Short mmCIF file of C-alpha atoms in Angstrom, two decimals:
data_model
loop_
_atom_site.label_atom_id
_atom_site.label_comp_id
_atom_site.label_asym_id
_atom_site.label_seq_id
_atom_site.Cartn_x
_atom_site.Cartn_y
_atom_site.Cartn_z
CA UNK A 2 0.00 0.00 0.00
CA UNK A 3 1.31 3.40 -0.92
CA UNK A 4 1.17 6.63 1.06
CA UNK A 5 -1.99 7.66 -1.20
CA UNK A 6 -3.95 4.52 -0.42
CA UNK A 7 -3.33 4.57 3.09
CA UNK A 8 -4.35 8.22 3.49
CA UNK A 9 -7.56 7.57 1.97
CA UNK A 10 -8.30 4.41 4.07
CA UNK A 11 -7.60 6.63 7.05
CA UNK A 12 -9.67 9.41 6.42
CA UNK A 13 -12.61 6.97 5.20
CA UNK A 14 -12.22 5.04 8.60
CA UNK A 15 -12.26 8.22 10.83
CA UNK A 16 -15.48 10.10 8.57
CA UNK A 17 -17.23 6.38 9.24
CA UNK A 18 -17.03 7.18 12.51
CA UNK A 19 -18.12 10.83 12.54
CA UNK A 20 -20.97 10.49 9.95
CA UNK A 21 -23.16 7.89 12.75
CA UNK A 22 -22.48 10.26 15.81
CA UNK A 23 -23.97 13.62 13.80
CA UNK A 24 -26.61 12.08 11.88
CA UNK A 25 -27.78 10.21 15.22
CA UNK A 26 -27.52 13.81 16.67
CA UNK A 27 -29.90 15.61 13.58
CA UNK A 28 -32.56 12.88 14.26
CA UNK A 29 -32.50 12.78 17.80
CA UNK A 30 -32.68 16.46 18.17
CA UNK A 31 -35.78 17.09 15.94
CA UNK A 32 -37.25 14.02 18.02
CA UNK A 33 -36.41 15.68 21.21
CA UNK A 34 -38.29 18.59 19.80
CA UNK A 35 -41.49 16.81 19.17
CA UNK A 36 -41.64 14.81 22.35
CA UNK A 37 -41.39 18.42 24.39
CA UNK A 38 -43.88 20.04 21.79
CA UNK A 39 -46.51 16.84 22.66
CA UNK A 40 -45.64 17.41 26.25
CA UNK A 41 -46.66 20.93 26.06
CA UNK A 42 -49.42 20.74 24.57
CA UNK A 43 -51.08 17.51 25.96
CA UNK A 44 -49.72 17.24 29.25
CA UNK A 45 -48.86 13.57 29.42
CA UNK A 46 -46.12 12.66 31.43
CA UNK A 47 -44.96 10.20 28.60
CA UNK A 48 -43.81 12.70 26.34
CA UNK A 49 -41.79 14.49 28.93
CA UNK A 50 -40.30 11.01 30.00
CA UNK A 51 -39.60 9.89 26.78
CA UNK A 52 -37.78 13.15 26.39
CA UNK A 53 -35.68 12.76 29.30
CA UNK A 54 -34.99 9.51 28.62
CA UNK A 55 -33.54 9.95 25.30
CA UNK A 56 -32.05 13.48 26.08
CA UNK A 57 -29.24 11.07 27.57
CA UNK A 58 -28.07 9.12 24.10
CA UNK A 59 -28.61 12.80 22.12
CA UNK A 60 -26.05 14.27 24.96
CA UNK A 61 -23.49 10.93 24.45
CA UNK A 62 -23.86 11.06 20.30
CA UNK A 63 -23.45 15.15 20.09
CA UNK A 64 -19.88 14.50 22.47
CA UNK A 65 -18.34 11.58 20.17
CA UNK A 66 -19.62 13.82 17.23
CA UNK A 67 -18.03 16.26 17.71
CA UNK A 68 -14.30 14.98 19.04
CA UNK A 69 -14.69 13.13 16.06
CA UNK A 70 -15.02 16.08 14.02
CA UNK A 71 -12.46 17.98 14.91
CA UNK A 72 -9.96 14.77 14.58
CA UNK A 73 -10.99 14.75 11.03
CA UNK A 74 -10.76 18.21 10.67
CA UNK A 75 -7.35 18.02 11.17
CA UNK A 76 -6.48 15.73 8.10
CA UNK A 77 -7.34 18.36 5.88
CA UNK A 78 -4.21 19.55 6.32
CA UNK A 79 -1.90 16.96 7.91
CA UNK A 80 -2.91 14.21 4.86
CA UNK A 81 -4.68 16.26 2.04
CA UNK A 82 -2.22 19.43 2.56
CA UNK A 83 -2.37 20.05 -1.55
CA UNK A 84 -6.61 19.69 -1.39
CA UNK A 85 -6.13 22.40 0.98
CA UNK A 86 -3.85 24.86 -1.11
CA UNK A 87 -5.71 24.07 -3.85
CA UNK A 88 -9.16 24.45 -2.64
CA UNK A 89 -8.74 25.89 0.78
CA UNK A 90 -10.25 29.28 -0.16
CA UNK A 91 -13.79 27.55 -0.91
CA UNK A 92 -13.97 24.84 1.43
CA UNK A 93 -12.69 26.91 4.38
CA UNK A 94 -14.97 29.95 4.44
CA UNK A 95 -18.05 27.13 4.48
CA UNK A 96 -16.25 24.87 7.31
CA UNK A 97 -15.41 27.92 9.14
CA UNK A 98 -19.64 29.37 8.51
CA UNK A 99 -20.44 26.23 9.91
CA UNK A 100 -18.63 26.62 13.34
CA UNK A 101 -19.93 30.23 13.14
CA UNK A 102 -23.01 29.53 12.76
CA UNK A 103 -24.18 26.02 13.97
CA UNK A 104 -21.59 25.35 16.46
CA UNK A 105 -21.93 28.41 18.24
CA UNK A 106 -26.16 27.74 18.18
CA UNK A 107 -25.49 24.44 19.50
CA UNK A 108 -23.06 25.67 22.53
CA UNK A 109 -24.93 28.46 23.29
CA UNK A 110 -28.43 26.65 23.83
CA UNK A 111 -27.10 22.93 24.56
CA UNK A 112 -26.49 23.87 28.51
CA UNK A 113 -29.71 25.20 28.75
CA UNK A 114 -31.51 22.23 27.25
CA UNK A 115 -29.44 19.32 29.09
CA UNK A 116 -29.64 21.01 32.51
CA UNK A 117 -31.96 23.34 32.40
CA UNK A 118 -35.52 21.48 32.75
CA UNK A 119 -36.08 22.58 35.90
CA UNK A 120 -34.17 25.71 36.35
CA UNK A 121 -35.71 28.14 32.99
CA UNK A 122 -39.51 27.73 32.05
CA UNK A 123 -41.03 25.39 30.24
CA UNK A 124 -41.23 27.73 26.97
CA UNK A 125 -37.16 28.95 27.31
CA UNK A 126 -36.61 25.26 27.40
CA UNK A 127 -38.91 24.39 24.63
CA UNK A 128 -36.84 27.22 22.51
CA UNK A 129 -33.81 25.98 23.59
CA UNK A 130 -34.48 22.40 22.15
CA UNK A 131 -35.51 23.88 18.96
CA UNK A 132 -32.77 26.24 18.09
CA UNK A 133 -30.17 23.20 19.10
CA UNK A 134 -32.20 21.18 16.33
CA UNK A 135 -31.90 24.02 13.88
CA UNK A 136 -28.30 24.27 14.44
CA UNK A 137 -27.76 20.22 13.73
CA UNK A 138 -29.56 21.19 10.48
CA UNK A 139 -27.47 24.37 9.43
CA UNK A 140 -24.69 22.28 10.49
CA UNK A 141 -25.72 19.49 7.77
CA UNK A 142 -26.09 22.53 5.12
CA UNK A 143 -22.92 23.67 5.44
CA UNK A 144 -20.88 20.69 5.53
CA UNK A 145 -22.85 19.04 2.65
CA UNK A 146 -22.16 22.55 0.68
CA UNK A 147 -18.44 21.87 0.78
CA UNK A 148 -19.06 18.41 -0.21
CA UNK A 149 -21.17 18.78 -3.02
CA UNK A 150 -19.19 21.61 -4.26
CA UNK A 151 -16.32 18.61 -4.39
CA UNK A 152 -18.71 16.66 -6.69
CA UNK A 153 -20.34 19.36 -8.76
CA UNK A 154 -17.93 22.45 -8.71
CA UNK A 155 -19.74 25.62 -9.60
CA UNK A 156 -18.86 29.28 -8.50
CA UNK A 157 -15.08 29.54 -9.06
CA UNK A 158 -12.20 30.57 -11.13
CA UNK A 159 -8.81 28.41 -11.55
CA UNK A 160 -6.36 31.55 -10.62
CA UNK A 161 -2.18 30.92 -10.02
CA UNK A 162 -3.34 26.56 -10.20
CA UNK A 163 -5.98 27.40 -6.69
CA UNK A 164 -9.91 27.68 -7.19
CA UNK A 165 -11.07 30.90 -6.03
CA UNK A 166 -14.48 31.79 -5.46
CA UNK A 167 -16.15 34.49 -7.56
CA UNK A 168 -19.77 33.75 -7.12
CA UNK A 169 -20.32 32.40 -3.37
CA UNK A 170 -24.42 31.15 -4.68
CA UNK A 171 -23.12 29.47 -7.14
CA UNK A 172 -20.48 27.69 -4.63
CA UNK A 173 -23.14 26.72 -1.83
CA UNK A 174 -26.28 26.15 -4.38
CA UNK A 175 -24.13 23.88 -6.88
CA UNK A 176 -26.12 21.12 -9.22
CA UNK A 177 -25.96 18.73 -6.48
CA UNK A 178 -26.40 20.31 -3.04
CA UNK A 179 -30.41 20.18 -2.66
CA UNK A 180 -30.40 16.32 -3.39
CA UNK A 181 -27.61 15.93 -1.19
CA UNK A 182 -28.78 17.49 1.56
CA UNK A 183 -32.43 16.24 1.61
CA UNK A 184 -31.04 12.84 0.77
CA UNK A 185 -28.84 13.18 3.97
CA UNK A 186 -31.38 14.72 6.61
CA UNK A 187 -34.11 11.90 5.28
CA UNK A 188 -31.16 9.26 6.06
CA UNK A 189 -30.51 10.82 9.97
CA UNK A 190 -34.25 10.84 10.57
CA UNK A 191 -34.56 6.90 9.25
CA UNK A 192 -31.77 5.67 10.71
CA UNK A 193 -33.30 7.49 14.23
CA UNK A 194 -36.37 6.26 14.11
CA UNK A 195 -34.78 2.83 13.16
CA UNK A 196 -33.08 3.04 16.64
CA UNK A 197 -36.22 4.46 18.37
CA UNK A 198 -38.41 1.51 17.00
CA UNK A 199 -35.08 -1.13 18.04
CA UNK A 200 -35.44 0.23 21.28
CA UNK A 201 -38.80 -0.07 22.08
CA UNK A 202 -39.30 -3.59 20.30
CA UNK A 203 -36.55 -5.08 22.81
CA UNK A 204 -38.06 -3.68 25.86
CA UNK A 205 -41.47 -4.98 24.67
CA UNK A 206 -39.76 -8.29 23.68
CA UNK A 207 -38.82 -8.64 27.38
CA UNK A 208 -42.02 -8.26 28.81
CA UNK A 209 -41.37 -4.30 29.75
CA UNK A 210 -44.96 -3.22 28.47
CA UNK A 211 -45.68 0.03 29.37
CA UNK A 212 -47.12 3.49 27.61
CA UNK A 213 -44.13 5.43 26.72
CA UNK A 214 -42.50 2.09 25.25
CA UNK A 215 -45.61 1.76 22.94
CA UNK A 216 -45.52 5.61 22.17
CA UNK A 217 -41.98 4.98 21.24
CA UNK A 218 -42.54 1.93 18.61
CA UNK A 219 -45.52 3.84 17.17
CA UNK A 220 -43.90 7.50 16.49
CA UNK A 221 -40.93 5.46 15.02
CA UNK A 222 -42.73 3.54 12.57
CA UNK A 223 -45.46 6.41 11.49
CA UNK A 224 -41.56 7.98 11.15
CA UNK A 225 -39.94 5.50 8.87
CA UNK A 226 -43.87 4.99 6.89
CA UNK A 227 -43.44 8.42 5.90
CA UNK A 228 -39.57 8.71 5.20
CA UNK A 229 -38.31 5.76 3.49
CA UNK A 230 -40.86 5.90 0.32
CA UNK A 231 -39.98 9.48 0.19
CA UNK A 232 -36.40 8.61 0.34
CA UNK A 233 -36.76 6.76 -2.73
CA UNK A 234 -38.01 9.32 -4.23
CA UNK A 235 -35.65 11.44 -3.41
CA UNK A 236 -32.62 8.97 -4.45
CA UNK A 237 -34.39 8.57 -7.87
CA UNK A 238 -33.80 12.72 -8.71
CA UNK A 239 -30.55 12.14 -7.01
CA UNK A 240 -29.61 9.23 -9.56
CA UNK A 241 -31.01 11.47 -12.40
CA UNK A 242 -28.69 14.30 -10.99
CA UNK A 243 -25.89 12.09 -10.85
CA UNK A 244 -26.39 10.57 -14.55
CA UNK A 245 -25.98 14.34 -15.91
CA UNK A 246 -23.44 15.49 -13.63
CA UNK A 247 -21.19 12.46 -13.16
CA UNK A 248 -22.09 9.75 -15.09
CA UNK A 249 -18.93 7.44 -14.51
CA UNK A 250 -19.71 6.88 -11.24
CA UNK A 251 -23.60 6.06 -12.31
CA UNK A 252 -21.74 3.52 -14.78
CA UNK A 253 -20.04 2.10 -11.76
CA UNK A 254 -22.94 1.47 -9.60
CA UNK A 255 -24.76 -0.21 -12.30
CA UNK A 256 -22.10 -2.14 -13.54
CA UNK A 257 -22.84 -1.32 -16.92
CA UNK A 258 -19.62 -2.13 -19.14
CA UNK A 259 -20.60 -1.68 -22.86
CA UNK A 260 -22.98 0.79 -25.01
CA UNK A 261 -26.09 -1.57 -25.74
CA UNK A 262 -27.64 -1.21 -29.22
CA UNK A 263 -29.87 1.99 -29.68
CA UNK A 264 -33.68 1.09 -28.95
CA UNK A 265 -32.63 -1.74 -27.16
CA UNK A 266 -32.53 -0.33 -23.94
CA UNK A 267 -30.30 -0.95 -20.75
CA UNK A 268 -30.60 -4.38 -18.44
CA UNK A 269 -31.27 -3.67 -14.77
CA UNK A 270 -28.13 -6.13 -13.67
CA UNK A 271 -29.52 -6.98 -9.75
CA UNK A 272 -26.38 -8.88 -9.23
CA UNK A 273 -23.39 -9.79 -10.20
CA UNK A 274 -19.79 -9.05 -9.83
CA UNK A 275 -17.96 -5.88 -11.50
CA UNK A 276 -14.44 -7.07 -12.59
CA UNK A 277 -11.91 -3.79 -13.17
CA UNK A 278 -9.49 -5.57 -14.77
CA UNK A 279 -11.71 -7.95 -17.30
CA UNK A 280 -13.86 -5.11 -17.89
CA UNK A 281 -16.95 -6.98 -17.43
CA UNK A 282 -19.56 -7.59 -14.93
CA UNK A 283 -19.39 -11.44 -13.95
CA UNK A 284 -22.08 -13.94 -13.44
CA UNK A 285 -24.78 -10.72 -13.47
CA UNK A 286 -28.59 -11.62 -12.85
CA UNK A 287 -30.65 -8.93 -15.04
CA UNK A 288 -33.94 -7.91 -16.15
CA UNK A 289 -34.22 -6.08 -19.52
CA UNK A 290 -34.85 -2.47 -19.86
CA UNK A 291 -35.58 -1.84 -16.13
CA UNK A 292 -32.77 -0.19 -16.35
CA UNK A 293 -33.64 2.32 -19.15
CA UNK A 294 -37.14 2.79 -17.05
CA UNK A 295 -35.34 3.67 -13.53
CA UNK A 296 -32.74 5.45 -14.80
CA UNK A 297 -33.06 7.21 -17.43
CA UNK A 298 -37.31 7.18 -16.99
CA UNK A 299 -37.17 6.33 -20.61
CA UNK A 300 -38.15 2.52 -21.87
CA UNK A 301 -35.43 2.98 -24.52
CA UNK A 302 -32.95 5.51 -22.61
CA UNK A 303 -29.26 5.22 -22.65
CA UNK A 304 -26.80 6.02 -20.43
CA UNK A 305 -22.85 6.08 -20.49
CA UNK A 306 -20.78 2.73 -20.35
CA UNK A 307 -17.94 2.44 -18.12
CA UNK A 308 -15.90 1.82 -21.94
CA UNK A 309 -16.23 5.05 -22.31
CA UNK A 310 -14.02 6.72 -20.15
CA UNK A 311 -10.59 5.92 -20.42
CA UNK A 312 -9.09 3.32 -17.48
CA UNK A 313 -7.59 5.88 -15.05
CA UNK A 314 -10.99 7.90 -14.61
CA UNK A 315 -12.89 5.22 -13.73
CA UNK A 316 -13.94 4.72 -10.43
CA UNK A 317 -14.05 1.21 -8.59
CA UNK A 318 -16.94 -0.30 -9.76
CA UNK A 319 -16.40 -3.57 -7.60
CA UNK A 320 -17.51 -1.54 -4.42
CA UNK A 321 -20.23 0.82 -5.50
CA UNK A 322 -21.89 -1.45 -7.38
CA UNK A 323 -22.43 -3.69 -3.78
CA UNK A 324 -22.21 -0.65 -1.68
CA UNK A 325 -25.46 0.96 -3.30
CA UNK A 326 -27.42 -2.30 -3.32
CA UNK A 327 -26.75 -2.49 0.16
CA UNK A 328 -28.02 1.01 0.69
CA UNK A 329 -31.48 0.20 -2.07
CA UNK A 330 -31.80 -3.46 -0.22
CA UNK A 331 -32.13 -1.68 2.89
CA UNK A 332 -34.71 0.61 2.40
CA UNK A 333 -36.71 -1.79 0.83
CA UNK A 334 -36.80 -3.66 4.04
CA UNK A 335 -37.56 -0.21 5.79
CA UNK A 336 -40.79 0.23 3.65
CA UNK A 337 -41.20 -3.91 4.59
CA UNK A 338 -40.83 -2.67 8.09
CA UNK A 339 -43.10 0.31 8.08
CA UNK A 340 -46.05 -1.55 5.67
CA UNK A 341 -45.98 -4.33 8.55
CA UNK A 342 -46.36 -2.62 10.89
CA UNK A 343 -48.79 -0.32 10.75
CA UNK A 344 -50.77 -2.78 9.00
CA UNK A 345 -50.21 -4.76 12.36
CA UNK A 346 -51.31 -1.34 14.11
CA UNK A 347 -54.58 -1.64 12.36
CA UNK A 348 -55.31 -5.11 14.55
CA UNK A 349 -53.55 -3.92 17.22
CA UNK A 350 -50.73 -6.49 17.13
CA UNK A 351 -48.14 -4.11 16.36
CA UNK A 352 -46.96 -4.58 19.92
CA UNK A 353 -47.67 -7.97 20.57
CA UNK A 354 -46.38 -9.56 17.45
CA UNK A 355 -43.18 -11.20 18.48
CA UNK A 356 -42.39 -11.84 14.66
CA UNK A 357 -42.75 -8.38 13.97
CA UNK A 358 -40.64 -7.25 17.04
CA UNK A 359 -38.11 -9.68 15.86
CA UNK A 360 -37.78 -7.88 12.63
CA UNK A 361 -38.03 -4.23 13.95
CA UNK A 362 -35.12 -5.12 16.52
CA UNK A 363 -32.68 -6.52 13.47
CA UNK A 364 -33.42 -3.37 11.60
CA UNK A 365 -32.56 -1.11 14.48
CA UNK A 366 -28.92 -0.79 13.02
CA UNK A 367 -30.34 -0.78 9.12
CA UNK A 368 -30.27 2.89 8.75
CA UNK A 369 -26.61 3.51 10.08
CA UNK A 370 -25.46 0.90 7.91
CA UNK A 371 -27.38 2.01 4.85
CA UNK A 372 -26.28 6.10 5.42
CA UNK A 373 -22.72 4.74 5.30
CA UNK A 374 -22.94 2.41 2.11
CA UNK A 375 -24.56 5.16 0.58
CA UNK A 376 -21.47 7.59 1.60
CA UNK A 377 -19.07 5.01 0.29
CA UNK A 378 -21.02 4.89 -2.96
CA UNK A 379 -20.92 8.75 -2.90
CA UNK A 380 -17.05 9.40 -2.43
CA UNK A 381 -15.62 6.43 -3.56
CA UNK A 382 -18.04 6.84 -6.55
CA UNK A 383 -16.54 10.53 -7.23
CA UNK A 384 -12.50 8.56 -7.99
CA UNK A 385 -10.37 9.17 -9.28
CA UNK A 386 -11.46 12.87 -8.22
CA UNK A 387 -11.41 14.94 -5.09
CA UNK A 388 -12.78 17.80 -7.00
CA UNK A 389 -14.56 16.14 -9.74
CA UNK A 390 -13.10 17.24 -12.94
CA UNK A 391 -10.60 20.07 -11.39
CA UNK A 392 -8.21 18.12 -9.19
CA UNK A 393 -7.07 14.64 -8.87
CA UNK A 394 -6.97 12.76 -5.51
CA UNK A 395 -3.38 11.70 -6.10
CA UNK A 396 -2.64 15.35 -6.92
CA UNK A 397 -4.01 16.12 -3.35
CA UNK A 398 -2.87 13.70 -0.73
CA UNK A 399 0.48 15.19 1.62
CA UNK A 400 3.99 14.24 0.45
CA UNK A 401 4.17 12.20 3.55
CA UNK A 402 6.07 8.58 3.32
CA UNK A 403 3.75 5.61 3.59
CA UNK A 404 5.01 4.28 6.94
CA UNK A 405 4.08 7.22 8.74
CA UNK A 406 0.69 7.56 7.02
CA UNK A 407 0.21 3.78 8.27
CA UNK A 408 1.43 4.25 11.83
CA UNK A 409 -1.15 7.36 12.42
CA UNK A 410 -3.69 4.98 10.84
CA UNK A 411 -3.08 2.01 12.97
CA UNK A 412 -3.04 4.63 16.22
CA UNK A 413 -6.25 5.88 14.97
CA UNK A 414 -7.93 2.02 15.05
CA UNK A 415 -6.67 1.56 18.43
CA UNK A 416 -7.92 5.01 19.77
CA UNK A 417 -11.29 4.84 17.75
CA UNK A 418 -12.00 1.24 19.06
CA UNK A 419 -11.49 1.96 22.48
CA UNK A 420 -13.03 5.39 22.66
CA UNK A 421 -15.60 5.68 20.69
CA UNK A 422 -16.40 2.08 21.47
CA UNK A 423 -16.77 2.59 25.13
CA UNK A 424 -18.77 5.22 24.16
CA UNK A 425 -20.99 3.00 22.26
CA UNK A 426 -21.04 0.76 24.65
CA UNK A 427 -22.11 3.51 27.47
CA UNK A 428 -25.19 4.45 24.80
CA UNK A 429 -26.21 1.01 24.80
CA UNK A 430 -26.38 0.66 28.63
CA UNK A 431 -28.79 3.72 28.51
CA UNK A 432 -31.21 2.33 25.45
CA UNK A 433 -31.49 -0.88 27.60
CA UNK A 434 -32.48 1.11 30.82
CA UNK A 435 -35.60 2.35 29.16
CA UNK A 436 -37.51 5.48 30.06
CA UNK A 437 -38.64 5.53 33.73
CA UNK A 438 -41.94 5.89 34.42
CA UNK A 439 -43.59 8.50 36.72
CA UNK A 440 -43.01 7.40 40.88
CA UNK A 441 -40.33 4.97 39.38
CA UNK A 442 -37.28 5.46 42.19
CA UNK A 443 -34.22 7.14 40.74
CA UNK A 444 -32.51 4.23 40.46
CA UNK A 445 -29.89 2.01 42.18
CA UNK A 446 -26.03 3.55 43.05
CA UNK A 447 -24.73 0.35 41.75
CA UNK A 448 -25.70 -3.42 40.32
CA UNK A 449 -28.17 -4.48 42.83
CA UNK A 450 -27.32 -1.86 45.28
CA UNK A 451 -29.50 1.22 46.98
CA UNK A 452 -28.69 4.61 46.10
CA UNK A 453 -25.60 6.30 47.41
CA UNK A 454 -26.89 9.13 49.56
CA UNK A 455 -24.54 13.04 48.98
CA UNK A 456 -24.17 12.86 52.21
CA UNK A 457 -22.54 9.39 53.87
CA UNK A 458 -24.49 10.35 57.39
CA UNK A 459 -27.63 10.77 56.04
CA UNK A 460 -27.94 6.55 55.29
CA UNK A 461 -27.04 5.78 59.01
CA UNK A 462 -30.24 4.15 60.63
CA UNK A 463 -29.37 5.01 64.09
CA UNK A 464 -28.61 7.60 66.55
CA UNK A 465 -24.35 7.62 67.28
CA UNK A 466 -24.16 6.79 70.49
CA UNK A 467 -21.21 7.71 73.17
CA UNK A 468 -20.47 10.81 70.73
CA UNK A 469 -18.83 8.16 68.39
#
């Protein structure tokens, strides 16, 4: 492995990391705001103990979010030092916007909304909660600005071999930003509510029947009913986007090698196995036309073969052609999910169904999984690129010897694993808790033990005698 290889796997390891924590932290947050909005208005102490219960995992994903941030953050200009000096004076001014503007809602109003139940009324609290939701969303904009901007560069002029910006609109509202940033939010909210419905469906799976766990398993899948069919929706302009704007990597996902005959229409391939080097797709399952229909919305539409661009600009068609069925697969079982269930809901079995509970559990880790196969299909889609058409990702990476790149990226498995793995692991410990109900007791000090009292004299049961 060269020094360019292993800089990519490292920054692709440490974003797989960051990308779960924020979009966790969109969803939750716009959850967290609904919960308190039902509380105010109704009254029912569910909504304000569902949203003190999952205040908890919000507080633990918005942490590892954003140490994991700032670590990649830093590669910019420790591995990609040339992206930087090349592109710096677009991609900076929107990181820097985003700290400006999002980070500074977020830390402004995140004290307030962790701590401050009880100390600021109801409606400071309810505003606090909202604005820390709207700054998880300004935070997406920005960041997916930069990105897309790296896929579809619009707004600039190539002065002294650097882009510079001349028309900032044109930088932030490039071809692709809208899709990408609906696409995105609609992928934190699934994979949420995908959590939210895991959640409840193992507490209800062990017997732990109770109001706010119901509440729980219905918001989530009158959630995911409503956002994975308009997901697909969504990817389809996406994939029409992507077939005007960067139609190699569309080649890639599909697999699709040669030109076929005009009027004959392309295959749909459902399977199969891209090889780079034969420059076919091997032992390929595929249903004729569907591919013309979906992609092109034409039964006789075209679109570019992977022939067609010469070897080095092609990007690895091996791994987004399985990393984007993973994605598709997915969220057909999410619509599977959400048809089931609320058909269920109908009979009122959707909480009693153990087959159903079975299959809502599995799926709790379905959206993560999907938002980062469809990230993979994204970037390592946009190769041999880092600013599609402009700059090269070989032309980018730090002139840093391979053996150093590798040593930082083996510290950085070590140090990921056990941080952000503990963290995980502390999230998980709070999911299983559940919410408490109203007149539950606070809870144990320790495993099996009563509650510590903040003051060691206060637990003493008797009188001290002899002044001892």
């Amino acid at each position: 492995m060269d020094a360019l290889l292993l800089a990519r796997i490292q920054f692709g390891f440490t974003i797989s990391f960051h990308i779960l924590f924020p979009a966790l932290t969109i969803g939750l947050a716009s959850y967290l705001v609904v919960l308190e909005a039902l509380w105010l208005r109704t009254g029912q102490s569910r909504y304000l103990e569902l949203y003190q219960f999952w205040l908890k995992p919000f507080a633990v994903a918005f942490a590892m979010g954003v140490v994991s941030g700032i670590v990649m953050a830093y590669q910019f200009g420790t591995n990609w030092s040339e992206f930087s000096r090349f592109a710096g004076a677009i991609t900076g001014p929107l990181l820097t916007y985003e700290v400006l503007t999002a980070f500074f809602l977020e830390a402004g109003f995140l004290g307030v909304m962790l701590f401050g139940l009880k100390r600021v009324g109801p409606g400071l609290h309810f505003l606090s909660t909202c604005v820390v939701a709207l700054g998880t969303l300004v935070s997406a904009t920005w960041i997916l600005a930069s990105n897309s901007w790296m896929h579809t560069p619009q707004g600039h002029e190539i002065i002294d071999g650097r882009a510079v910006p001349v028309d900032w609109l044109a930088v932030i509202f490039n071809p692709s930003f809208p899709y990408r940033l609906v696409h995105m939010v609609i992928a934190a909210y699934l994979a949420t509510a995908l959590v939210v419905g895991g959640t409840a469906a193992w507490h209800l799976l062990r017997g732990r029947d109770h109001p706010q766990i119901r509440t729980m398993l219905s918001m989530a899948m009158w959630m995911i009913l409503a956002c994975a069919p308009l997901q697909a929706v969504v990817g389809d302009l996406h994939g029409l986007n992507t077939l005007r704007h960067q139609p190699a990597k569309l080649a890639a996902m599909e697999g699709h090698w040669s030109p076929t005959p005009p009027g004959t229409g392309v295959p749909l391939i459902l399977f199969g196995w891209p090889d780079m080097q034969a420059e076919t797709t091997r032992y390929k399952v595929e249903i004729p036309r569907l591919g013309s229909l979906i992609l092109t919305h034409s039964w006789d539409g075209q679109i570019p073969a992977l022939k067609s661009f010469p070897p080095e600009d092609r990007p690895n068609s091996t791994i987004v052609f399985w990393t984007f069925r993973i994605m598709v697969g997915l969220g057909l079982l999410m619509i599977a999910l959400a048809v089931w269930g609320n058909a269920l809901r109908r009979s009122a079995r959707m909480y009693l169904s153990r087959p159903f509970l079975r299959f809502a559990l599995a799926m709790s880790p379905a959206g993560l999984v999907a938002l980062l196969a469809g990230w993979y299909t994204t970037e390592i889609g946009r190769q041999p690129w880092i600013v599609y058409g402009l700059q090269r990702t070989a032309d980018a990476v730090s002139p840093h010897p391979a053996g150093e790149v590798g040593f930082t990226l083996a510290l950085f498995v070590v140090v990921y694993l056990a941080v952000f793995g503990a963290g995980t692991a502390y999230g998980m410990r709070l999911l299983a808790a559940g919410p408490q109900q109203a007149g539950d007791d606070p809870g144990p000090g320790g495993a099996g033990q009563p509650r510590q009292p903040m003051r060691p004299l206060s637990a003493a049961t008797e009188e001290p005698r002899n002044g001892r």
